[in-house]
Amino acid sequence: MFRRTFIQKFLTVDTNRKSNANEAFTRLSVISVLNDITFDDFEKTFKPAIDGQTTCTILAQHDSIYVAGRYNKYSRTLSQTPWIIDGVRKADTSVEELIALPINKLVTSKCHVFLSSGREDVDVRTLGLGRPFVVEFRQPSRISYNPEEFLAIQREINMLTKDIRVRDLQQVTKEQSNQIKEGEEEKTKCYEALCYTDRQIDQAELDQILASVPNPLVIEQKTPIRVLHRRTLMTRQRSISDLVATVIDPYHFRLRLTTQAGAYVKEFVHGDFARTKPNLTMILDCFVDILELDVLAVNIDFPPMLDNQNDENNSLCDINEK
């Protein structure tokens, strides 16, 4: 509606008329005023709702894409993620970089996030079918890729280094990628450890002692000292099962075991100053420590296994021969 001050200023009303003065504000009278008014006079009466110009920016970008697979780690000096302490890089590369950077040459994203089903220590190998992982690539150049493109990237990764090997590389949906975290509590892992004892022990004694251990064995683990700087101090209950030991010599044996997710195998063996109870040191009644540790299997049904994989170099036998 026009303001009364504007109408009264530019519209002459016959006050001698007996009818209501508001009758002067008719459609025709208003049009008449608008035809005669200058733009400057109009602008003085009707101020713009917004002073000056308003600029709007519209940003269009692709949704994230998710690339999944499994990796083997054959090096005992390679960290899973970039190893940086106090701003100083401790290693030239990492599992994450060896996988994500070649993929990013295809998807050309702004950044990426690497997720895996658990993580191994720097000095631990991951063998068997490998550890499941997902890489989220944010703002990629496109969002759809064919399987052959990822197969080519997989081959490139496997040719560039002998420290890791990738299999089952594929694009998955965001919903599928969530499986890697949803299965965290239910999954189990199989390990093999080369152990040292401070007294002589033979196969018969080992078999007899381990046969008396409950299966599964429930342990109480306080947060290990070595990870206290990044883990909450608490006691966690975990299960250990299928303990099998094979003597190598009087002071060394190989131990195979299956653990619930979240169990710390090194601490189960040496006890971590009795912070893990029971532990193998208590069970064997002698000091026991791990010299080498390998992950043999991460038992989670993700990602789907692909038919175009060559497992020749992924087998445990081949790795042990190196």
XYZ file of C-alpha atoms in Angstrom:
322
model
C 0.000 0.000 0.000
C 1.113 3.535 -0.627
C 1.903 5.592 2.371
C -0.649 8.232 3.309
C 2.052 10.916 3.391
C 2.913 10.174 -0.204
C -0.714 10.342 -1.313
C -1.412 13.514 0.628
C 1.648 15.157 -0.880
C 0.893 14.425 -4.498
C -2.862 13.981 -4.592
C -5.328 16.874 -4.293
C -8.508 15.868 -2.579
C -11.740 17.856 -2.868
C -12.501 18.352 0.804
C -15.899 19.856 -0.052
C -17.129 16.461 -1.139
C -19.430 14.875 1.357
C -18.073 11.450 0.775
C -15.218 10.058 2.844
C -11.834 11.500 1.900
C -10.464 7.963 1.598
C -12.484 7.657 -1.599
C -9.719 9.745 -3.173
C -7.396 6.750 -2.819
C -8.799 4.909 -5.756
C -6.920 2.862 -8.289
C -7.242 5.576 -10.925
C -6.080 8.354 -8.610
C -3.022 6.377 -7.560
C -2.149 5.610 -11.181
C -2.486 9.286 -11.943
C -0.030 10.174 -9.199
C 2.451 7.526 -10.338
C 2.350 8.814 -13.855
C 3.286 12.313 -12.701
C 5.845 11.537 -9.981
C 9.561 11.612 -10.660
C 11.807 8.708 -9.774
C 13.669 10.798 -7.179
C 10.445 11.714 -5.387
C 9.294 8.097 -5.492
C 12.611 6.844 -4.071
C 12.459 9.362 -1.200
C 9.089 7.991 -0.143
C 9.703 4.289 -0.774
C 13.166 3.388 0.444
C 14.663 0.189 -1.006
C 14.410 -2.819 1.325
C 18.156 -3.450 0.859
C 20.724 -0.706 0.491
C 23.172 -1.260 -2.331
C 23.791 -4.486 -4.198
C 23.702 -7.957 -2.708
C 25.971 -10.679 -4.067
C 25.097 -14.337 -3.634
C 27.551 -17.186 -4.175
C 26.405 -20.657 -5.147
C 28.857 -23.503 -4.644
C 28.220 -26.788 -6.430
C 30.283 -29.823 -5.559
C 30.150 -33.588 -5.822
C 29.269 -35.826 -2.906
C 32.071 -37.890 -1.420
C 32.930 -41.223 -2.966
C 34.067 -44.261 -0.975
C 36.725 -46.712 -2.134
C 37.175 -49.959 -0.202
C 39.590 -52.848 -0.280
C 41.963 -54.958 1.807
C 45.662 -54.413 2.314
C 48.575 -56.604 3.348
C 51.514 -54.991 5.132
C 54.820 -56.823 4.798
C 57.133 -54.230 6.365
C 57.980 -54.005 10.066
C 58.990 -50.346 9.753
C 55.892 -48.929 8.017
C 53.162 -47.129 9.958
C 49.526 -47.320 8.939
C 49.007 -43.545 8.918
C 51.548 -40.699 8.564
C 53.863 -40.868 11.585
C 54.406 -37.309 12.790
C 55.503 -36.383 16.314
C 55.708 -32.733 17.402
C 55.580 -31.681 13.777
C 58.486 -33.933 12.791
C 57.860 -36.717 10.299
C 59.334 -40.037 11.465
C 58.922 -42.042 8.248
C 58.901 -41.285 4.544
C 55.487 -42.776 3.854
C 52.658 -44.864 5.310
C 50.089 -47.470 4.319
C 47.490 -44.717 3.968
C 49.616 -42.684 1.571
C 50.711 -45.680 -0.492
C 47.029 -46.491 -1.076
C 45.230 -43.138 -1.155
C 47.623 -41.062 -3.263
C 47.522 -43.306 -6.373
C 43.721 -43.500 -6.128
C 43.511 -39.729 -5.849
C 45.255 -39.368 -9.206
C 42.085 -40.897 -10.648
C 39.429 -39.169 -8.523
C 41.305 -35.835 -7.988
C 39.562 -34.997 -4.726
C 40.234 -32.052 -2.410
C 41.093 -34.303 0.543
C 40.575 -37.819 1.846
C 39.842 -39.700 5.079
C 41.357 -43.157 5.641
C 39.457 -45.685 7.785
C 40.402 -49.282 8.525
C 39.161 -52.222 10.549
C 41.605 -51.716 13.398
C 45.266 -50.929 13.000
C 48.536 -52.771 13.447
C 51.651 -51.442 15.148
C 54.542 -50.270 12.994
C 56.481 -53.496 13.644
C 53.538 -55.824 12.938
C 52.830 -57.417 9.565
C 49.322 -58.019 8.211
C 49.130 -61.208 6.159
C 46.414 -63.545 4.872
C 43.604 -61.776 3.026
C 44.583 -58.464 4.563
C 42.918 -55.744 6.614
C 39.705 -54.096 5.328
C 39.848 -50.363 4.689
C 37.753 -47.524 3.252
C 38.984 -44.212 1.876
C 36.497 -41.340 1.679
C 37.432 -38.898 -1.080
C 35.771 -35.507 -0.612
C 34.801 -33.285 -3.550
C 36.024 -35.654 -6.269
C 36.101 -34.656 -9.928
C 33.371 -37.207 -10.650
C 31.392 -39.735 -8.648
C 31.075 -42.790 -10.874
C 33.874 -45.134 -11.927
C 33.967 -48.521 -13.572
C 35.641 -51.553 -11.934
C 38.419 -51.655 -14.535
C 39.658 -48.226 -13.418
C 40.134 -49.401 -9.843
C 41.700 -52.658 -10.992
C 44.291 -50.605 -12.889
C 44.978 -48.484 -9.790
C 45.290 -51.639 -7.697
C 47.911 -53.008 -10.070
C 49.773 -49.703 -9.983
C 49.877 -49.702 -6.170
C 51.131 -53.281 -6.089
C 53.867 -52.513 -8.611
C 55.098 -49.366 -6.853
C 56.075 -50.997 -3.549
C 56.843 -54.318 -1.915
C 55.859 -53.039 1.533
C 52.121 -53.432 0.967
C 49.718 -55.156 -1.376
C 46.080 -54.264 -2.100
C 43.237 -56.500 -3.200
C 39.458 -56.172 -3.811
C 39.755 -52.438 -4.582
C 36.270 -51.155 -5.457
C 33.844 -48.284 -5.123
C 31.221 -48.731 -2.392
C 28.300 -46.665 -1.151
C 28.361 -44.611 2.034
C 25.984 -47.115 3.622
C 28.285 -50.004 2.720
C 31.294 -48.158 4.100
C 29.613 -48.004 7.511
C 30.038 -51.782 7.817
C 33.690 -51.296 8.663
C 32.711 -49.610 11.948
C 29.495 -51.512 12.632
C 31.464 -54.758 12.869
C 34.116 -53.409 15.240
C 32.816 -55.061 18.407
C 31.824 -58.394 16.867
C 34.876 -59.113 14.738
C 37.712 -61.426 15.714
C 41.355 -61.427 14.656
C 43.887 -64.216 14.316
C 47.547 -63.714 15.183
C 50.848 -65.522 15.126
C 53.588 -64.436 17.530
C 57.215 -65.438 17.843
C 57.767 -65.635 21.600
C 60.812 -65.821 23.862
C 60.936 -67.385 27.341
C 63.578 -66.896 30.020
C 63.619 -70.611 30.797
C 63.696 -73.737 28.696
C 60.328 -75.175 27.740
C 59.463 -78.149 25.535
C 56.464 -79.016 23.376
C 54.957 -81.465 25.840
C 54.934 -78.912 28.662
C 53.500 -76.223 26.413
C 50.723 -78.510 25.210
C 49.875 -79.593 28.746
C 49.703 -76.053 30.107
C 47.690 -74.605 27.222
C 45.259 -77.531 27.339
C 44.308 -76.453 30.855
C 43.504 -72.884 29.784
C 39.764 -72.133 29.396
C 38.646 -71.635 25.803
C 37.780 -68.835 25.475
C 39.923 -67.235 28.142
C 38.458 -63.995 29.510
C 41.080 -61.409 30.432
C 40.988 -58.003 32.114
C 43.183 -55.429 30.385
C 44.005 -52.021 31.731
C 44.865 -49.546 29.008
C 48.443 -50.484 28.021
C 51.173 -48.123 29.151
C 52.399 -47.684 25.577
C 49.070 -46.185 24.420
C 48.085 -44.250 27.552
C 48.958 -40.982 25.824
C 46.095 -41.493 23.341
C 43.665 -43.881 25.076
C 41.396 -43.433 28.083
C 42.628 -45.168 31.232
C 40.156 -47.961 31.906
C 39.897 -51.729 32.310
C 38.475 -53.660 29.373
C 37.281 -57.252 29.350
C 38.350 -59.225 26.288
C 38.388 -62.875 25.245
C 41.275 -64.967 23.911
C 40.692 -68.355 22.266
C 42.313 -71.200 20.322
C 45.769 -70.937 21.877
C 48.220 -73.196 20.020
C 52.004 -73.137 20.500
C 54.780 -74.771 18.476
C 58.267 -75.009 19.959
C 61.138 -73.793 17.762
C 63.940 -74.313 20.286
C 64.073 -74.480 24.112
C 63.681 -70.696 24.435
C 61.438 -69.854 21.484
C 57.997 -70.892 20.273
C 55.341 -69.686 17.864
C 51.949 -68.909 19.338
C 48.716 -68.785 17.368
C 45.600 -67.309 18.912
C 42.261 -65.705 18.102
C 41.197 -62.555 19.920
C 38.136 -60.425 20.363
C 38.359 -56.998 18.766
C 40.252 -54.553 20.929
C 42.488 -57.074 22.692
C 46.154 -56.131 23.006
C 48.165 -59.232 22.103
C 51.602 -57.982 23.156
C 50.287 -57.136 26.612
C 48.522 -60.505 26.888
C 51.881 -62.212 26.332
C 54.189 -60.231 28.647
C 51.548 -58.927 31.068
C 52.358 -55.203 30.881
C 53.515 -55.124 34.521
C 50.485 -57.210 35.537
C 48.072 -54.706 33.995
C 46.662 -57.572 31.896
C 45.374 -60.558 33.896
C 45.673 -63.410 33.300
C 48.577 -63.235 30.870
C 50.861 -65.771 29.218
C 53.712 -64.954 31.602
C 51.458 -65.958 34.510
C 50.149 -69.041 32.698
C 53.614 -70.414 31.834
C 55.107 -69.255 35.146
C 58.067 -67.614 33.433
C 58.825 -64.385 31.655
C 57.515 -64.367 28.068
C 57.874 -61.644 25.479
C 57.013 -61.168 21.814
C 59.825 -60.826 19.301
C 57.621 -60.677 16.193
C 53.877 -60.415 15.655
C 51.784 -61.022 12.545
C 48.077 -60.505 11.911
C 46.879 -63.580 10.029
C 43.211 -62.652 9.598
C 40.729 -59.864 10.310
C 37.414 -61.674 10.348
C 34.891 -59.184 9.011
C 32.775 -59.726 5.906
C 33.769 -56.520 4.127
C 34.367 -55.490 1.416
C 32.912 -58.029 -1.033
C 35.583 -60.261 -2.530
C 36.092 -59.708 -6.250
C 36.566 -62.426 -8.850
C 39.396 -60.672 -10.693
C 41.956 -60.978 -7.885
C 45.266 -62.782 -8.116
C 46.019 -64.220 -4.675
C 49.364 -65.708 -5.635
C 51.416 -63.081 -3.847
C 48.932 -62.632 -1.013
C 49.213 -66.118 0.403
C 50.788 -66.601 3.796
C 53.157 -69.252 2.458
C 54.631 -66.885 -0.117
C 55.179 -64.196 2.499
C 56.896 -66.546 4.939
C 59.312 -67.588 2.195
C 60.564 -64.019 1.722
